[in-house]
Amino acid sequence: MARIDSLFQILIDSKGSDLHLSEGQPPKLRVHGAVSIIEGQELLEGESFRELLSEICDPKAFQKYMEQGDLDFAYEMDLDSRFRCNYLKQQNGLAAVFRLIPTEIMSLESLGVPDIVKEFGHMRSGLVLVTGPTGSGKSTTLAALLDYINTNFARHIITVEEPIEFVHRNKRSILTQREVPIQTPSFADGLRASLREDADIVLVGEMRDLETISLALTAAETGLLVFGTLHTNNARKTVDRIIDVFPANQQSQVRTMLAASLRGVVAQLLCKRVDKPGRVAVHEIMFGTPAVAAIIREGATQKLYDVITGGKNEGMQFMDESIWSKLREGMISPAEAYMKAIDKTRFKKFLPAEQVHLGDASGENPLSH
């Protein structure tokens, strides 16, 4: 048993999501969104801390980390406990962040994801993006969607991840999971190879550079169903981010490609609950309708707001509508709703008087996103 396992056990027993270790500091946990010190633990220092980190890591990979300062991998403590590990260097020395990965893949229903999202699993080609800030549950939602496909359809699904988080067992589908950089050098390489591997569906863990985004668009155009993630907060920002990655002289061509291949965007945020401990997901959902395609081709993404709010019958949902329904049900506080909303003015009137000044500087117009 590795020495670090005792800290992982504290994380699990506390129902936390992340363990933070940093040289010169005591260990810390993130529980329901808040970070706190683990009581009764010594400061992490020197050779003993280096050994603590190296114990669960492949020696070659640890050597690379010591030379380059960054490393991502997955660690399995036991059959029920997997962790996504990120090693880094900071001003006081070494550091690491561990995210607990649930080994049981939850269903879309139990995650509170709207039923309409299953529609993306029925599609045969195109690009579907699940977006949101770090730690908003994108990977968990995508794992649930893949599990829905795996349970209901006979497909070949290839995932390219860094690292592999949720381990899928074959049900009706065949799943091929590849880890960057162990089984394939990069997301782009894994995606390029999938075009020759008789895939029906490809999950790209992160679309963070021009080459990966360009290949994803090409793969979606050539008949694959491509799922990808981006760190954007809503559908409009997502479309803008993809187009802005490309040089100006290619953007009109990219708009045409994206208009043809985008099947939808699911943007997700987590809000702190007030009715019980924990967090609840809120969603913006956009489908790639002919109206959406026309707006993307025109480059008039500010019009997407109207299409989403007007597309309720097609299953579309604006982020603020989802936040509003959680506030109305008493799941989240007015302050939380206000902080997470795109159009702040709608929620301002529910704030207690002393909090009205909160975030006024960021009270943006919803169309400014």
mmCIF file with all atom_site columns, C-alpha atoms in Angstrom, residues 118-251:
data_model
loop_
_atom_site.group_PDB
_atom_site.id
_atom_site.type_symbol
_atom_site.label_atom_id
_atom_site.label_alt_id
_atom_site.label_comp_id
_atom_site.label_asym_id
_atom_site.label_entity_id
_atom_site.label_seq_id
_atom_site.pdbx_PDB_ins_code
_atom_site.Cartn_x
_atom_site.Cartn_y
_atom_site.Cartn_z
_atom_site.occupancy
_atom_site.B_iso_or_equiv
_atom_site.pdbx_formal_charge
_atom_site.auth_seq_id
_atom_site.auth_comp_id
_atom_site.auth_asym_id
_atom_site.auth_atom_id
_atom_site.pdbx_PDB_model_num
ATOM 1   C CA . LYS A 1 118 ? -29.870 11.463 -25.337 1.00 0.00 ? 118 LYS A CA 1
ATOM 2   C CA . GLU A 1 119 ? -30.742 12.654 -28.867 1.00 0.00 ? 119 GLU A CA 1
ATOM 3   C CA . PHE A 1 120 ? -27.023 13.219 -29.467 1.00 0.00 ? 120 PHE A CA 1
ATOM 4   C CA . GLY A 1 121 ? -26.441 9.507  -28.876 1.00 0.00 ? 121 GLY A CA 1
ATOM 5   C CA . HIS A 1 122 ? -28.827 8.644  -31.723 1.00 0.00 ? 122 HIS A CA 1
ATOM 6   C CA . MET A 1 123 ? -26.927 10.724 -34.298 1.00 0.00 ? 123 MET A CA 1
ATOM 7   C CA . ARG A 1 124 ? -24.695 9.060  -36.890 1.00 0.00 ? 124 ARG A CA 1
ATOM 8   C CA . SER A 1 125 ? -22.301 11.894 -37.762 1.00 0.00 ? 125 SER A CA 1
ATOM 9   C CA . GLY A 1 126 ? -21.340 15.464 -36.890 1.00 0.00 ? 126 GLY A CA 1
ATOM 10  C CA . LEU A 1 127 ? -19.765 17.346 -33.999 1.00 0.00 ? 127 LEU A CA 1
ATOM 11  C CA . VAL A 1 128 ? -21.232 17.505 -30.476 1.00 0.00 ? 128 VAL A CA 1
ATOM 12  C CA . LEU A 1 129 ? -19.497 19.696 -27.886 1.00 0.00 ? 129 LEU A CA 1
ATOM 13  C CA . VAL A 1 130 ? -19.849 19.407 -24.112 1.00 0.00 ? 130 VAL A CA 1
ATOM 14  C CA . THR A 1 131 ? -18.472 22.579 -22.561 1.00 0.00 ? 131 THR A CA 1
ATOM 15  C CA . GLY A 1 132 ? -17.933 24.251 -19.203 1.00 0.00 ? 132 GLY A CA 1
ATOM 16  C CA . PRO A 1 133 ? -15.179 25.426 -16.854 1.00 0.00 ? 133 PRO A CA 1
ATOM 17  C CA . THR A 1 134 ? -12.715 22.994 -15.257 1.00 0.00 ? 134 THR A CA 1
ATOM 18  C CA . GLY A 1 135 ? -14.420 20.787 -12.669 1.00 0.00 ? 135 GLY A CA 1
ATOM 19  C CA . SER A 1 136 ? -17.938 21.346 -14.013 1.00 0.00 ? 136 SER A CA 1
ATOM 20  C CA . GLY A 1 137 ? -18.543 17.637 -14.694 1.00 0.00 ? 137 GLY A CA 1
ATOM 21  C CA . LYS A 1 138 ? -18.011 17.571 -18.487 1.00 0.00 ? 138 LYS A CA 1
ATOM 22  C CA . SER A 1 139 ? -16.184 14.226 -18.363 1.00 0.00 ? 139 SER A CA 1
ATOM 23  C CA . THR A 1 140 ? -18.893 12.725 -16.130 1.00 0.00 ? 140 THR A CA 1
ATOM 24  C CA . THR A 1 141 ? -21.684 13.827 -18.492 1.00 0.00 ? 141 THR A CA 1
ATOM 25  C CA . LEU A 1 142 ? -19.814 12.545 -21.556 1.00 0.00 ? 142 LEU A CA 1
ATOM 26  C CA . ALA A 1 143 ? -19.136 9.207  -19.828 1.00 0.00 ? 143 ALA A CA 1
ATOM 27  C CA . ALA A 1 144 ? -22.880 8.896  -19.098 1.00 0.00 ? 144 ALA A CA 1
ATOM 28  C CA . LEU A 1 145 ? -23.726 9.698  -22.726 1.00 0.00 ? 145 LEU A CA 1
ATOM 29  C CA . LEU A 1 146 ? -21.202 7.134  -24.026 1.00 0.00 ? 146 LEU A CA 1
ATOM 30  C CA . ASP A 1 147 ? -22.622 4.577  -21.592 1.00 0.00 ? 147 ASP A CA 1
ATOM 31  C CA . TYR A 1 148 ? -26.119 5.289  -22.976 1.00 0.00 ? 148 TYR A CA 1
ATOM 32  C CA . ILE A 1 149 ? -24.816 4.632  -26.520 1.00 0.00 ? 149 ILE A CA 1
ATOM 33  C CA . ASN A 1 150 ? -22.892 1.542  -25.327 1.00 0.00 ? 150 ASN A CA 1
ATOM 34  C CA . THR A 1 151 ? -26.070 0.150  -23.744 1.00 0.00 ? 151 THR A CA 1
ATOM 35  C CA . ASN A 1 152 ? -28.407 0.844  -26.676 1.00 0.00 ? 152 ASN A CA 1
ATOM 36  C CA . PHE A 1 153 ? -26.416 0.722  -29.916 1.00 0.00 ? 153 PHE A CA 1
ATOM 37  C CA . ALA A 1 154 ? -23.825 -1.503 -31.608 1.00 0.00 ? 154 ALA A CA 1
ATOM 38  C CA . ARG A 1 155 ? -21.083 1.000  -32.492 1.00 0.00 ? 155 ARG A CA 1
ATOM 39  C CA . HIS A 1 156 ? -17.287 1.206  -32.421 1.00 0.00 ? 156 HIS A CA 1
ATOM 40  C CA . ILE A 1 157 ? -16.404 4.032  -30.015 1.00 0.00 ? 157 ILE A CA 1
ATOM 41  C CA . ILE A 1 158 ? -12.823 5.317  -29.751 1.00 0.00 ? 158 ILE A CA 1
ATOM 42  C CA . THR A 1 159 ? -11.872 7.664  -26.904 1.00 0.00 ? 159 THR A CA 1
ATOM 43  C CA . VAL A 1 160 ? -8.683  9.764  -26.884 1.00 0.00 ? 160 VAL A CA 1
ATOM 44  C CA . GLU A 1 161 ? -8.120  11.028 -23.329 1.00 0.00 ? 161 GLU A CA 1
ATOM 45  C CA . GLU A 1 162 ? -5.406  12.493 -21.078 1.00 0.00 ? 162 GLU A CA 1
ATOM 46  C CA . PRO A 1 163 ? -5.582  10.484 -18.879 1.00 0.00 ? 163 PRO A CA 1
ATOM 47  C CA . ILE A 1 164 ? -8.296  7.814  -19.251 1.00 0.00 ? 164 ILE A CA 1
ATOM 48  C CA . GLU A 1 165 ? -10.800 8.648  -16.518 1.00 0.00 ? 165 GLU A CA 1
ATOM 49  C CA . PHE A 1 166 ? -13.896 6.439  -16.720 1.00 0.00 ? 166 PHE A CA 1
ATOM 50  C CA . VAL A 1 167 ? -13.168 2.879  -17.778 1.00 0.00 ? 167 VAL A CA 1
ATOM 51  C CA . HIS A 1 168 ? -15.972 1.569  -20.004 1.00 0.00 ? 168 HIS A CA 1
ATOM 52  C CA . ARG A 1 169 ? -16.798 -2.132 -20.368 1.00 0.00 ? 169 ARG A CA 1
ATOM 53  C CA . ASN A 1 170 ? -18.111 -3.329 -23.735 1.00 0.00 ? 170 ASN A CA 1
ATOM 54  C CA . LYS A 1 171 ? -21.905 -3.763 -23.707 1.00 0.00 ? 171 LYS A CA 1
ATOM 55  C CA . ARG A 1 172 ? -23.523 -3.574 -27.140 1.00 0.00 ? 172 ARG A CA 1
ATOM 56  C CA . SER A 1 173 ? -20.703 -1.400 -28.493 1.00 0.00 ? 173 SER A CA 1
ATOM 57  C CA . ILE A 1 174 ? -16.956 -1.960 -28.772 1.00 0.00 ? 174 ILE A CA 1
ATOM 58  C CA . LEU A 1 175 ? -14.957 0.643  -26.826 1.00 0.00 ? 175 LEU A CA 1
ATOM 59  C CA . THR A 1 176 ? -11.320 1.404  -27.601 1.00 0.00 ? 176 THR A CA 1
ATOM 60  C CA . GLN A 1 177 ? -9.821  3.778  -25.027 1.00 0.00 ? 177 GLN A CA 1
ATOM 61  C CA . ARG A 1 178 ? -6.456  5.411  -25.813 1.00 0.00 ? 178 ARG A CA 1
ATOM 62  C CA . GLU A 1 179 ? -4.428  7.541  -23.424 1.00 0.00 ? 179 GLU A CA 1
ATOM 63  C CA . VAL A 1 180 ? -2.279  10.537 -24.412 1.00 0.00 ? 180 VAL A CA 1
ATOM 64  C CA . PRO A 1 181 ? 0.749   10.293 -24.484 1.00 0.00 ? 181 PRO A CA 1
ATOM 65  C CA . ILE A 1 182 ? 1.000   6.558  -23.631 1.00 0.00 ? 182 ILE A CA 1
ATOM 66  C CA . GLN A 1 183 ? -0.973  4.911  -26.442 1.00 0.00 ? 183 GLN A CA 1
ATOM 67  C CA . THR A 1 184 ? -0.974  7.874  -28.852 1.00 0.00 ? 184 THR A CA 1
ATOM 68  C CA . PRO A 1 185 ? 1.341   10.925 -28.810 1.00 0.00 ? 185 PRO A CA 1
ATOM 69  C CA . SER A 1 186 ? -1.372  13.628 -28.915 1.00 0.00 ? 186 SER A CA 1
ATOM 70  C CA . PHE A 1 187 ? -5.122  14.251 -29.278 1.00 0.00 ? 187 PHE A CA 1
ATOM 71  C CA . ALA A 1 188 ? -4.550  15.170 -32.935 1.00 0.00 ? 188 ALA A CA 1
ATOM 72  C CA . ASP A 1 189 ? -2.628  11.924 -33.620 1.00 0.00 ? 189 ASP A CA 1
ATOM 73  C CA . GLY A 1 190 ? -5.303  9.816  -31.932 1.00 0.00 ? 190 GLY A CA 1
ATOM 74  C CA . LEU A 1 191 ? -8.058  11.567 -33.865 1.00 0.00 ? 191 LEU A CA 1
ATOM 75  C CA . ARG A 1 192 ? -6.182  11.235 -37.170 1.00 0.00 ? 192 ARG A CA 1
ATOM 76  C CA . ALA A 1 193 ? -5.636  7.511  -36.563 1.00 0.00 ? 193 ALA A CA 1
ATOM 77  C CA . SER A 1 194 ? -9.322  6.950  -35.699 1.00 0.00 ? 194 SER A CA 1
ATOM 78  C CA . LEU A 1 195 ? -10.223 7.796  -39.317 1.00 0.00 ? 195 LEU A CA 1
ATOM 79  C CA . ARG A 1 196 ? -8.500  4.509  -40.281 1.00 0.00 ? 196 ARG A CA 1
ATOM 80  C CA . GLU A 1 197 ? -9.809  2.406  -37.375 1.00 0.00 ? 197 GLU A CA 1
ATOM 81  C CA . ASP A 1 198 ? -13.384 1.760  -38.524 1.00 0.00 ? 198 ASP A CA 1
ATOM 82  C CA . ALA A 1 199 ? -14.802 4.019  -35.827 1.00 0.00 ? 199 ALA A CA 1
ATOM 83  C CA . ASP A 1 200 ? -18.404 5.213  -35.653 1.00 0.00 ? 200 ASP A CA 1
ATOM 84  C CA . ILE A 1 201 ? -17.860 7.580  -32.723 1.00 0.00 ? 201 ILE A CA 1
ATOM 85  C CA . VAL A 1 202 ? -14.743 9.374  -31.452 1.00 0.00 ? 202 VAL A CA 1
ATOM 86  C CA . LEU A 1 203 ? -14.485 11.167 -28.111 1.00 0.00 ? 203 LEU A CA 1
ATOM 87  C CA . VAL A 1 204 ? -11.708 13.783 -28.030 1.00 0.00 ? 204 VAL A CA 1
ATOM 88  C CA . GLY A 1 205 ? -10.896 14.554 -24.389 1.00 0.00 ? 205 GLY A CA 1
ATOM 89  C CA . GLU A 1 206 ? -9.841  18.128 -25.114 1.00 0.00 ? 206 GLU A CA 1
ATOM 90  C CA . MET A 1 207 ? -9.996  20.258 -28.240 1.00 0.00 ? 207 MET A CA 1
ATOM 91  C CA . ARG A 1 208 ? -7.384  22.808 -27.301 1.00 0.00 ? 208 ARG A CA 1
ATOM 92  C CA . ASP A 1 209 ? -5.385  23.571 -30.455 1.00 0.00 ? 209 ASP A CA 1
ATOM 93  C CA . LEU A 1 210 ? -5.927  24.375 -34.116 1.00 0.00 ? 210 LEU A CA 1
ATOM 94  C CA . GLU A 1 211 ? -4.796  20.969 -35.389 1.00 0.00 ? 211 GLU A CA 1
ATOM 95  C CA . THR A 1 212 ? -7.159  18.990 -33.114 1.00 0.00 ? 212 THR A CA 1
ATOM 96  C CA . ILE A 1 213 ? -10.141 21.268 -33.832 1.00 0.00 ? 213 ILE A CA 1
ATOM 97  C CA . SER A 1 214 ? -9.447  21.161 -37.581 1.00 0.00 ? 214 SER A CA 1
ATOM 98  C CA . LEU A 1 215 ? -9.248  17.335 -37.555 1.00 0.00 ? 215 LEU A CA 1
ATOM 99  C CA . ALA A 1 216 ? -12.442 17.094 -35.471 1.00 0.00 ? 216 ALA A CA 1
ATOM 100 C CA . LEU A 1 217 ? -14.316 19.198 -38.042 1.00 0.00 ? 217 LEU A CA 1
ATOM 101 C CA . THR A 1 218 ? -12.940 17.070 -40.888 1.00 0.00 ? 218 THR A CA 1
ATOM 102 C CA . ALA A 1 219 ? -13.828 13.806 -39.107 1.00 0.00 ? 219 ALA A CA 1
ATOM 103 C CA . ALA A 1 220 ? -17.372 15.094 -38.418 1.00 0.00 ? 220 ALA A CA 1
ATOM 104 C CA . GLU A 1 221 ? -17.743 16.050 -42.091 1.00 0.00 ? 221 GLU A CA 1
ATOM 105 C CA . THR A 1 222 ? -16.539 12.640 -43.280 1.00 0.00 ? 222 THR A CA 1
ATOM 106 C CA . GLY A 1 223 ? -19.247 10.765 -41.359 1.00 0.00 ? 223 GLY A CA 1
ATOM 107 C CA . LEU A 1 224 ? -17.953 10.186 -37.828 1.00 0.00 ? 224 LEU A CA 1
ATOM 108 C CA . LEU A 1 225 ? -19.869 11.316 -34.753 1.00 0.00 ? 225 LEU A CA 1
ATOM 109 C CA . VAL A 1 226 ? -17.283 13.360 -32.812 1.00 0.00 ? 226 VAL A CA 1
ATOM 110 C CA . PHE A 1 227 ? -17.737 14.321 -29.151 1.00 0.00 ? 227 PHE A CA 1
ATOM 111 C CA . GLY A 1 228 ? -15.372 16.971 -27.818 1.00 0.00 ? 228 GLY A CA 1
ATOM 112 C CA . THR A 1 229 ? -14.960 19.290 -24.832 1.00 0.00 ? 229 THR A CA 1
ATOM 113 C CA . LEU A 1 230 ? -14.075 22.973 -24.570 1.00 0.00 ? 230 LEU A CA 1
ATOM 114 C CA . HIS A 1 231 ? -13.671 25.285 -21.559 1.00 0.00 ? 231 HIS A CA 1
ATOM 115 C CA . THR A 1 232 ? -16.436 27.691 -22.596 1.00 0.00 ? 232 THR A CA 1
ATOM 116 C CA . ASN A 1 233 ? -19.503 28.673 -20.557 1.00 0.00 ? 233 ASN A CA 1
ATOM 117 C CA . ASN A 1 234 ? -22.239 28.850 -23.186 1.00 0.00 ? 234 ASN A CA 1
ATOM 118 C CA . ALA A 1 235 ? -23.127 27.975 -26.777 1.00 0.00 ? 235 ALA A CA 1
ATOM 119 C CA . ARG A 1 236 ? -22.248 31.346 -28.282 1.00 0.00 ? 236 ARG A CA 1
ATOM 120 C CA . LYS A 1 237 ? -18.771 31.451 -26.704 1.00 0.00 ? 237 LYS A CA 1
ATOM 121 C CA . THR A 1 238 ? -18.221 27.863 -27.904 1.00 0.00 ? 238 THR A CA 1
ATOM 122 C CA . VAL A 1 239 ? -18.905 28.709 -31.553 1.00 0.00 ? 239 VAL A CA 1
ATOM 123 C CA . ASP A 1 240 ? -16.756 31.858 -31.314 1.00 0.00 ? 240 ASP A CA 1
ATOM 124 C CA . ARG A 1 241 ? -13.860 29.960 -29.680 1.00 0.00 ? 241 ARG A CA 1
ATOM 125 C CA . ILE A 1 242 ? -13.737 27.333 -32.444 1.00 0.00 ? 242 ILE A CA 1
ATOM 126 C CA . ILE A 1 243 ? -13.721 29.934 -35.209 1.00 0.00 ? 243 ILE A CA 1
ATOM 127 C CA . ASP A 1 244 ? -11.251 32.256 -33.431 1.00 0.00 ? 244 ASP A CA 1
ATOM 128 C CA . VAL A 1 245 ? -8.643  29.474 -33.186 1.00 0.00 ? 245 VAL A CA 1
ATOM 129 C CA . PHE A 1 246 ? -8.152  29.714 -36.968 1.00 0.00 ? 246 PHE A CA 1
ATOM 130 C CA . PRO A 1 247 ? -6.228  32.445 -38.830 1.00 0.00 ? 247 PRO A CA 1
ATOM 131 C CA . ALA A 1 248 ? -8.441  35.259 -40.182 1.00 0.00 ? 248 ALA A CA 1
ATOM 132 C CA . ASN A 1 249 ? -8.062  34.126 -43.800 1.00 0.00 ? 249 ASN A CA 1
ATOM 133 C CA . GLN A 1 250 ? -9.501  30.666 -42.967 1.00 0.00 ? 250 GLN A CA 1
ATOM 134 C CA . GLN A 1 251 ? -12.399 31.769 -40.765 1.00 0.00 ? 251 GLN A CA 1
#
